[in-house]
Amino acid sequence: MGKDHILPDASSPSTSRHHTGGKRKQVAASADHHQEPKKWKKKGKQYISSSSASQGRHCDQSNKRNQCAMSSKRFHKKKRKSRQTTKRVEDTSSEACTSKSQTSEAPQIPGFYYDPDQKKYFKILSSNNNVNVVTKEKIERDQAEKQRLKDLSELVSSNQTKPDSNLPKRTANLVHLLCRSERGDIGQTHLKNQMVMSDIGSLKPAGSWVVLDAPRGVHEALDHMLMMDTSRDKDKILGLWSVKETVMQRLQLLHLGEKQRTDTSATLSLNIGATGTTVLQSWNKISNVCWAPFIKSPDRNHVLYTTICHTGNSFSLAFIRNLDKTRRQEEYFDFDLGSRATWTCAWNYARQQFSVGSEKRSLLVDVETRRMWEFPCTSDPFAQIFSPNSGHNLYSGGRNGVVLCHDLRSLPTQPNSYLGHKTSISSLRISSSENELFSSDISGRVKMWDVRMQRAVIEYSGLFNRFSRIPLQLDETEQVLYGAGQDCYTRFWSVKTGELLKTVPPPCPVTRETIPAVQYSTRWANREGNTGLIMGIGDRLYYYCRST
């Protein structure tokens, strides 16, 4: 910045500056003794001299020039900084775009599928008579198989002692629980329940068993396990299989025994044998099957199953068979249900009756008198169950999503309660106290109802289902609710909290047509502590248990 110079009045002697040869010389002039009087100018209400006015004008001009110079310097400095910042931002954004383009998926094109392995687009065709082409179903199967292998690998390679993250923290240390039980801080029932939770959180694959390893005919070539039910003592399994390349179905009884343990780290040890009478059904399709124990002969293996005609025969039938090998022809019952479709069946142990879900009605049959009653329903019953202890109530879940309750003490009667879902009911279970009813529908929603208040109190999320009638199971401790979804994953929930405890992937490739049949128990072969999950897929039974 330059200094301010005050210029004197033009008429007064002054100093002048001369520039010679690039040098500045200052010549002083002598001042006269007689100076002219100062001229005053009016500025507002004040008078100032002309010399002072000219000096003020020069100062203002100099200040303006200096301010302009400073502003110009600041402007150029900010411009340089902004250019540098812009350059850095452009570099960062270019790097981000490059990384994003490398990690992001290819854009989706309607009607085409992008294969990340081959890095190509393939046209999606219809699945009608197309072989070795890309279809929507094939894409879904490939993605599901990749996910299954990933989940199974994580399940197998996970730490043996590490508990599931969804389980309560108190189940992580079983030694601490045992110490608390010894001190009397917790009871035996509470300890057993926590042991069940811990075992479920540590389920891992533990082998498999072939049901009929040496088929001796077409009738022994098992295709897939459709249903599985266990006896009260957990020493028998009732299985229903489809037969390969035929329309036949095979109903087989399996006996369970405890195998001599060679590996003490596993909690499950079973010896399974396919014994007893075999039922082969060919002219009618078996719609449902369950155990039918009699009070007079509790040691015998009676089963109840219903059939629906898929051939020229127009009659639906209900059968009660004894599958004991030594008493094959004793106590064989068949009931003609007429030309009605049958969807499900249930056995009432307390009253020695059974019910069949038919077309917009429930058929109640007394075994001894062979008398039959009809209970009207708002739609076709897809699932039925009796109250286990008293046997007074019959619960029916219909196609329209409504669960009806009929009181059998007043015959005939209208339903006395209505519990509702938005879609068709697929399965029903009830607790031993007869106060909690569990229901699931074909959309995957699972609810627990309080029968006394007639409202849902807990909803269990996570079950995948779109249209299948998937059975729901309740273990003997009534602490765990479980079932296999349409994605073939088995899920376990805590009954009290509704928390998802464990998700178990299938051990082999499966489809929506081969949903596993599952059963879990803490006392297989009627042995306490013989804990594990049995999963039926194809002609094999797969084991899952805790391995320490």
CSV table of N, CA, C and O in Angstrom, one decimal, residues 44-100:
chain,number,residue,atom,x,y,z
A,44,GLY,N,-22.5,21.6,3.7
A,44,GLY,CA,-23.5,21.5,4.6
A,44,GLY,C,-23.7,22.7,5.4
A,44,GLY,O,-23.9,23.8,4.8
A,45,LYS,N,-23.7,22.7,6.7
A,45,LYS,CA,-23.8,23.9,7.6
A,45,LYS,C,-22.4,24.3,8.0
A,45,LYS,O,-22.3,25.2,8.8
A,46,GLN,N,-21.3,23.7,7.6
A,46,GLN,CA,-20.0,24.0,8.0
A,46,GLN,C,-19.2,24.6,6.8
A,46,GLN,O,-19.5,24.3,5.6
A,47,TYR,N,-18.2,25.4,7.1
A,47,TYR,CA,-17.3,26.0,6.0
A,47,TYR,C,-16.0,25.4,6.2
A,47,TYR,O,-15.4,25.3,7.3
A,48,ILE,N,-15.4,24.9,5.1
A,48,ILE,CA,-14.1,24.4,5.1
A,48,ILE,C,-13.3,25.1,4.0
A,48,ILE,O,-13.8,25.6,3.0
A,49,SER,N,-12.0,25.0,4.2
A,49,SER,CA,-11.2,25.7,3.2
A,49,SER,C,-11.1,24.8,1.9
A,49,SER,O,-11.3,23.6,2.0
A,50,SER,N,-10.7,25.5,0.8
A,50,SER,CA,-10.6,24.8,-0.4
A,50,SER,C,-9.5,23.8,-0.4
A,50,SER,O,-9.5,22.7,-1.0
A,51,SER,N,-8.4,24.2,0.3
A,51,SER,CA,-7.2,23.3,0.4
A,51,SER,C,-7.6,22.0,1.1
A,51,SER,O,-7.2,20.9,0.8
A,52,SER,N,-8.3,22.2,2.2
A,52,SER,CA,-8.7,21.0,3.0
A,52,SER,C,-9.7,20.2,2.2
A,52,SER,O,-9.6,18.9,2.3
A,53,ALA,N,-10.6,20.8,1.4
A,53,ALA,CA,-11.5,20.0,0.6
A,53,ALA,C,-10.7,19.1,-0.4
A,53,ALA,O,-11.1,18.0,-0.7
A,54,SER,N,-9.7,19.8,-1.1
A,54,SER,CA,-9.0,19.0,-2.1
A,54,SER,C,-8.2,17.9,-1.4
A,54,SER,O,-8.1,16.8,-1.9
A,55,GLN,N,-7.7,18.2,-0.2
A,55,GLN,CA,-7.0,17.1,0.5
A,55,GLN,C,-7.9,16.0,0.9
A,55,GLN,O,-7.6,14.8,0.8
A,56,GLY,N,-9.1,16.3,1.3
A,56,GLY,CA,-10.1,15.3,1.6
A,56,GLY,C,-10.5,14.4,0.4
A,56,GLY,O,-10.6,13.2,0.5
A,57,ARG,N,-10.6,15.1,-0.7
A,57,ARG,CA,-11.0,14.3,-1.9
A,57,ARG,C,-9.9,13.4,-2.3
A,57,ARG,O,-10.1,12.2,-2.7
A,58,HIS,N,-8.6,13.8,-2.2
A,58,HIS,CA,-7.5,13.0,-2.5
A,58,HIS,C,-7.4,11.8,-1.5
A,58,HIS,O,-7.2,10.6,-1.9
A,59,CYS,N,-7.7,12.0,-0.3
A,59,CYS,CA,-7.7,10.9,0.7
A,59,CYS,C,-8.8,9.9,0.4
A,59,CYS,O,-8.6,8.6,0.5
A,60,ASP,N,-10.0,10.3,0.0
A,60,ASP,CA,-11.1,9.4,-0.3
A,60,ASP,C,-10.7,8.6,-1.5
A,60,ASP,O,-11.0,7.4,-1.6
A,61,GLN,N,-10.1,9.2,-2.5
A,61,GLN,CA,-9.7,8.5,-3.7
A,61,GLN,C,-8.7,7.4,-3.4
A,61,GLN,O,-8.7,6.3,-3.9
A,62,SER,N,-7.7,7.8,-2.6
A,62,SER,CA,-6.6,6.9,-2.2
A,62,SER,C,-7.2,5.7,-1.5
A,62,SER,O,-6.8,4.5,-1.7
A,63,ASN,N,-8.1,6.0,-0.5
A,63,ASN,CA,-8.7,4.9,0.3
A,63,ASN,C,-9.5,4.0,-0.6
A,63,ASN,O,-9.5,2.7,-0.5
A,64,LYS,N,-10.2,4.5,-1.6
A,64,LYS,CA,-11.0,3.7,-2.5
A,64,LYS,C,-10.1,2.8,-3.3
A,64,LYS,O,-10.4,1.6,-3.5
A,65,ARG,N,-9.0,3.4,-3.8
A,65,ARG,CA,-8.0,2.6,-4.6
A,65,ARG,C,-7.4,1.4,-3.8
A,65,ARG,O,-7.3,0.3,-4.2
A,66,ASN,N,-7.1,1.8,-2.5
A,66,ASN,CA,-6.5,0.7,-1.6
A,66,ASN,C,-7.5,-0.4,-1.3
A,66,ASN,O,-7.2,-1.6,-1.3
A,67,GLN,N,-8.8,0.0,-1.1
A,67,GLN,CA,-9.8,-1.0,-0.8
A,67,GLN,C,-10.0,-1.9,-2.0
A,67,GLN,O,-10.2,-3.1,-1.9
A,68,CYS,N,-10.0,-1.3,-3.2
A,68,CYS,CA,-10.2,-2.1,-4.4
A,68,CYS,C,-9.1,-3.1,-4.6
A,68,CYS,O,-9.2,-4.2,-5.0
A,69,ALA,N,-7.8,-2.6,-4.3
A,69,ALA,CA,-6.7,-3.5,-4.4
A,69,ALA,C,-6.8,-4.7,-3.4
A,69,ALA,O,-6.5,-5.8,-3.8
A,70,MET,N,-7.2,-4.4,-2.2
A,70,MET,CA,-7.3,-5.4,-1.2
A,70,MET,C,-8.4,-6.4,-1.6
A,70,MET,O,-8.3,-7.6,-1.4
A,71,SER,N,-9.5,-5.8,-2.1
A,71,SER,CA,-10.6,-6.7,-2.5
A,71,SER,C,-10.2,-7.6,-3.6
A,71,SER,O,-10.6,-8.8,-3.7
A,72,SER,N,-9.4,-7.0,-4.6
A,72,SER,CA,-9.0,-7.8,-5.7
A,72,SER,C,-8.1,-9.0,-5.3
A,72,SER,O,-8.2,-10.1,-5.7
A,73,LYS,N,-7.2,-8.7,-4.3
A,73,LYS,CA,-6.3,-9.7,-3.8
A,73,LYS,C,-7.1,-10.8,-3.1
A,73,LYS,O,-6.8,-12.0,-3.2
A,74,ARG,N,-8.1,-10.4,-2.2
A,74,ARG,CA,-8.9,-11.4,-1.5
A,74,ARG,C,-9.7,-12.2,-2.5
A,74,ARG,O,-9.8,-13.4,-2.4
A,75,PHE,N,-10.2,-11.6,-3.6
A,75,PHE,CA,-11.0,-12.3,-4.6
A,75,PHE,C,-10.1,-13.4,-5.3
A,75,PHE,O,-10.5,-14.5,-5.4
A,76,HIS,N,-8.9,-13.0,-5.7
A,76,HIS,CA,-8.0,-13.9,-6.4
A,76,HIS,C,-7.6,-15.1,-5.5
A,76,HIS,O,-7.4,-16.2,-5.9
A,77,LYS,N,-7.4,-14.7,-4.2
A,77,LYS,CA,-7.0,-15.8,-3.2
A,77,LYS,C,-8.1,-16.8,-3.0
A,77,LYS,O,-7.9,-18.0,-3.0
A,78,LYS,N,-9.4,-16.3,-2.8
A,78,LYS,CA,-10.5,-17.2,-2.7
A,78,LYS,C,-10.7,-18.0,-3.9
A,78,LYS,O,-11.1,-19.2,-3.9
A,79,LYS,N,-10.5,-17.4,-5.1
A,79,LYS,CA,-10.6,-18.1,-6.4
A,79,LYS,C,-9.7,-19.3,-6.5
A,79,LYS,O,-10.0,-20.4,-6.9
A,80,ARG,N,-8.4,-19.0,-6.0
A,80,ARG,CA,-7.4,-20.1,-6.1
A,80,ARG,C,-7.8,-21.2,-5.1
A,80,ARG,O,-7.6,-22.4,-5.4
A,81,LYS,N,-8.3,-20.9,-3.9
A,81,LYS,CA,-8.7,-21.9,-2.9
A,81,LYS,C,-9.9,-22.7,-3.5
A,81,LYS,O,-10.0,-23.9,-3.3
A,82,SER,N,-10.8,-22.0,-4.1
A,82,SER,CA,-12.0,-22.7,-4.6
A,82,SER,C,-11.6,-23.7,-5.7
A,82,SER,O,-12.1,-24.8,-5.8
A,83,ARG,N,-10.6,-23.3,-6.6
A,83,ARG,CA,-10.1,-24.2,-7.6
A,83,ARG,C,-9.5,-25.4,-7.0
A,83,ARG,O,-9.7,-26.6,-7.5
A,84,GLN,N,-8.7,-25.2,-5.9
A,84,GLN,CA,-8.1,-26.4,-5.3
A,84,GLN,C,-9.1,-27.3,-4.7
A,84,GLN,O,-9.0,-28.5,-4.8
A,85,THR,N,-10.1,-26.7,-4.0
A,85,THR,CA,-11.2,-27.5,-3.4
A,85,THR,C,-12.0,-28.3,-4.4
A,85,THR,O,-12.3,-29.5,-4.2
A,86,THR,N,-12.3,-27.6,-5.5
A,86,THR,CA,-13.0,-28.2,-6.6
A,86,THR,C,-12.3,-29.4,-7.2
A,86,THR,O,-12.8,-30.5,-7.5
A,87,LYS,N,-10.9,-29.2,-7.3
A,87,LYS,CA,-10.1,-30.3,-7.8
A,87,LYS,C,-10.1,-31.5,-6.9
A,87,LYS,O,-10.2,-32.7,-7.3
A,88,ARG,N,-10.0,-31.2,-5.6
A,88,ARG,CA,-10.0,-32.3,-4.6
A,88,ARG,C,-11.4,-33.0,-4.6
A,88,ARG,O,-11.4,-34.3,-4.6
A,89,VAL,N,-12.4,-32.3,-4.7
A,89,VAL,CA,-13.8,-32.9,-4.7
A,89,VAL,C,-14.0,-33.8,-6.0
A,89,VAL,O,-14.5,-34.9,-5.9
A,90,GLU,N,-13.5,-33.2,-7.1
A,90,GLU,CA,-13.6,-34.0,-8.3
A,90,GLU,C,-12.8,-35.3,-8.3
A,90,GLU,O,-13.2,-36.3,-8.7
A,91,ASP,N,-11.6,-35.2,-7.7
A,91,ASP,CA,-10.8,-36.5,-7.5
A,91,ASP,C,-11.5,-37.5,-6.6
A,91,ASP,O,-11.6,-38.7,-6.9
A,92,THR,N,-12.1,-36.9,-5.5
A,92,THR,CA,-12.8,-37.8,-4.6
A,92,THR,C,-14.0,-38.5,-5.2
A,92,THR,O,-14.3,-39.7,-5.1
A,93,SER,N,-14.8,-37.6,-5.9
A,93,SER,CA,-16.0,-38.1,-6.6
A,93,SER,C,-15.7,-39.1,-7.7
A,93,SER,O,-16.4,-40.1,-7.8
A,94,SER,N,-14.6,-38.9,-8.4
A,94,SER,CA,-14.2,-39.8,-9.4
A,94,SER,C,-13.8,-41.2,-8.8
A,94,SER,O,-14.1,-42.2,-9.4
A,95,GLU,N,-13.1,-41.1,-7.7
A,95,GLU,CA,-12.7,-42.4,-7.0
A,95,GLU,C,-13.9,-43.1,-6.5
A,95,GLU,O,-14.0,-44.3,-6.6
A,96,ALA,N,-14.9,-42.3,-5.9
A,96,ALA,CA,-16.1,-42.9,-5.4
A,96,ALA,C,-16.9,-43.6,-6.5
A,96,ALA,O,-17.4,-44.7,-6.4
A,97,CYS,N,-17.0,-42.8,-7.6
A,97,CYS,CA,-17.8,-43.4,-8.8
A,97,CYS,C,-17.1,-44.6,-9.3
A,97,CYS,O,-17.8,-45.6,-9.7
A,98,THR,N,-15.7,-44.6,-9.3
A,98,THR,CA,-15.0,-45.8,-9.8
A,98,THR,C,-15.3,-47.0,-8.9
A,98,THR,O,-15.6,-48.1,-9.4
A,99,SER,N,-15.2,-46.8,-7.6
A,99,SER,CA,-15.4,-47.9,-6.7
A,99,SER,C,-16.8,-48.4,-6.7
A,99,SER,O,-17.1,-49.5,-6.6
A,100,LYS,N,-17.8,-47.4,-6.8
A,100,LYS,CA,-19.2,-47.8,-6.9
A,100,LYS,C,-19.5,-48.6,-8.1
A,100,LYS,O,-20.3,-49.5,-8.1
